[in-house]
CSV table of C-alpha atoms in Angstrom, one decimal:
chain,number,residue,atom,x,y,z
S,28,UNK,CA,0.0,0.0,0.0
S,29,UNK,CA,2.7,2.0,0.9
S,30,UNK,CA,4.4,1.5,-2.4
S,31,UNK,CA,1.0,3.0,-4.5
S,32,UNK,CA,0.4,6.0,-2.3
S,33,UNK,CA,4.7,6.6,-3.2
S,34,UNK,CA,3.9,5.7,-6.7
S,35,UNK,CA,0.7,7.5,-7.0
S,36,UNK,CA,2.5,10.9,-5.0
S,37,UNK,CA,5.4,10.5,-8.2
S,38,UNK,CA,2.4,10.7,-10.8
S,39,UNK,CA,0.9,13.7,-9.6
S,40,UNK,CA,4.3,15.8,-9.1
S,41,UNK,CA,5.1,14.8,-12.5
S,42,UNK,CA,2.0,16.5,-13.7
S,43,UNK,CA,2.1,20.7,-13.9
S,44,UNK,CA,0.6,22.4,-11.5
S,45,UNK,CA,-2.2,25.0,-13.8
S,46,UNK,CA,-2.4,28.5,-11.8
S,47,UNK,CA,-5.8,30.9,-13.5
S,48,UNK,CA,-2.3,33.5,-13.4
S,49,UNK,CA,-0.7,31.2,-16.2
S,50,UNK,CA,-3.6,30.9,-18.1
S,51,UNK,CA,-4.2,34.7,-18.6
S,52,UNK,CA,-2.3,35.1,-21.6
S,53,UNK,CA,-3.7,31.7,-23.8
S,54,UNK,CA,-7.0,32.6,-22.9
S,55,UNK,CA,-7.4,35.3,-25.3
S,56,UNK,CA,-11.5,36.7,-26.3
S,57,UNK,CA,-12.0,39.0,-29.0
S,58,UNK,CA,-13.7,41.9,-28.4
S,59,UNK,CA,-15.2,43.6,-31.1
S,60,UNK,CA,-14.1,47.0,-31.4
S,61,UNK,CA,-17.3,49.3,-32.8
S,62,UNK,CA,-15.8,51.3,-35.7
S,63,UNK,CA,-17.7,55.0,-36.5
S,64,UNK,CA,-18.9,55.3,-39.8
S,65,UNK,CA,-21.5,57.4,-41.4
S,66,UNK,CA,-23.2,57.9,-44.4
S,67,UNK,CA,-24.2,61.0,-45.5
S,68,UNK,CA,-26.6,61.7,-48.4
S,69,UNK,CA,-26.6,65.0,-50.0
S,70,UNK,CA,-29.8,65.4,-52.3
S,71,UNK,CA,-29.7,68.3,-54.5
S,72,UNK,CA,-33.2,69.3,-57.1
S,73,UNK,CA,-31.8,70.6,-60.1
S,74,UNK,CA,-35.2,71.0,-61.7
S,75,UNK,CA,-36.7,74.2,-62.8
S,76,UNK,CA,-37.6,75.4,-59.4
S,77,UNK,CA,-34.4,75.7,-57.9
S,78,UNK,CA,-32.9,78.8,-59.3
S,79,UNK,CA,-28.6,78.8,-58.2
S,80,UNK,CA,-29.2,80.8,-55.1
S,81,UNK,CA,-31.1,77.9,-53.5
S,82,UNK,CA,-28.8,75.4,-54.6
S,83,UNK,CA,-25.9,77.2,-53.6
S,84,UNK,CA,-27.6,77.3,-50.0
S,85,UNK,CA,-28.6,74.0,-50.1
S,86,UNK,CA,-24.9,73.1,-50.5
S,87,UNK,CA,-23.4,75.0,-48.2
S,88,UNK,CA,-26.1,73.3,-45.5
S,89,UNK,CA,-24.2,69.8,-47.0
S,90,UNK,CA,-21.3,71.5,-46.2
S,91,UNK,CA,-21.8,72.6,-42.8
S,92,UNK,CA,-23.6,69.3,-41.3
S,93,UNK,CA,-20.3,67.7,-43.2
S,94,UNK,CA,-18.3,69.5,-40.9
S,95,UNK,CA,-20.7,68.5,-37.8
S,96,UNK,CA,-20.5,64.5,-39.0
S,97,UNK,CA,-17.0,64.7,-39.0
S,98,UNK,CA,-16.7,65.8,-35.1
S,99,UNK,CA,-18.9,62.9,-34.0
S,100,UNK,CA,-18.0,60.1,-36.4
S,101,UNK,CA,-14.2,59.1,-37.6
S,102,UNK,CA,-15.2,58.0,-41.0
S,103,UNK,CA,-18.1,59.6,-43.1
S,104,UNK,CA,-19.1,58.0,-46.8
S,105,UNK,CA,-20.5,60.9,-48.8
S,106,UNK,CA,-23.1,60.0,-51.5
S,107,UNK,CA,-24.3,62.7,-54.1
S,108,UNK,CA,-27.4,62.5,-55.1
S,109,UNK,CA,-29.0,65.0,-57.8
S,110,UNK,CA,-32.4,64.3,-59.9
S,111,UNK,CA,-34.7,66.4,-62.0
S,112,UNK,CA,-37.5,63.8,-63.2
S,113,UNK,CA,-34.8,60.8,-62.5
S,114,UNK,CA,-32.1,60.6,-60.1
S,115,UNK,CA,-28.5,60.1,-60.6
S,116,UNK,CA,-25.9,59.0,-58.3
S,117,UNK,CA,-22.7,61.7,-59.0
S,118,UNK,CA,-19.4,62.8,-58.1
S,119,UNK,CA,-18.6,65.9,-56.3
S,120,UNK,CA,-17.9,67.9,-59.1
S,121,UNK,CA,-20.9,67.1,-60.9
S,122,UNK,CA,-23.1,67.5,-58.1
């Protein structure tokens, strides 16, 4: 008897003692990490109506909330938008 408790004290120093401090590194989680992004639409009517004082307003109101996205969100998508009896998605100097 004396010989298995002897034999049975060997096995369990041979195995590694497991501290929760070594296992702080392997046990890695990712954590998402929310990324700020925006979409702005600017919609411009380029019909009959709006004569180029109004659409010069209208763009400087783009410009200005552009300038307020830009303090609350890191990355902003900008979509121009302008249409008369269709719309048409544009680039900024078409718009």
């Amino acid at each position: 008897l004396r010989e298995e408790i002897r034999h049975l004290r060997t096995r369990i120093a041979a195995i590694p003692f497991l501290d929760p401090f070594d296992l702080r590194y392997s046990n890695r989680i990712k954590v998402p990490k929310p990324a700020s992004q925006c979409v702005m639409f600017c919609l411009l009517d380029v019909s009959g109506s709006m004569d180029e004082q109004k659409k010069d307003t209208a763009k400087r109101f783009f410009i200005l909330l552009y300038l307020f996205l830009t303090r609350a969100y890191e990355k902003i998508e900008v979509v121009f938008i302008r249409h008369h009896t269709t719309a048409q998605e544009v680039d900024e100097n078409a718009f």
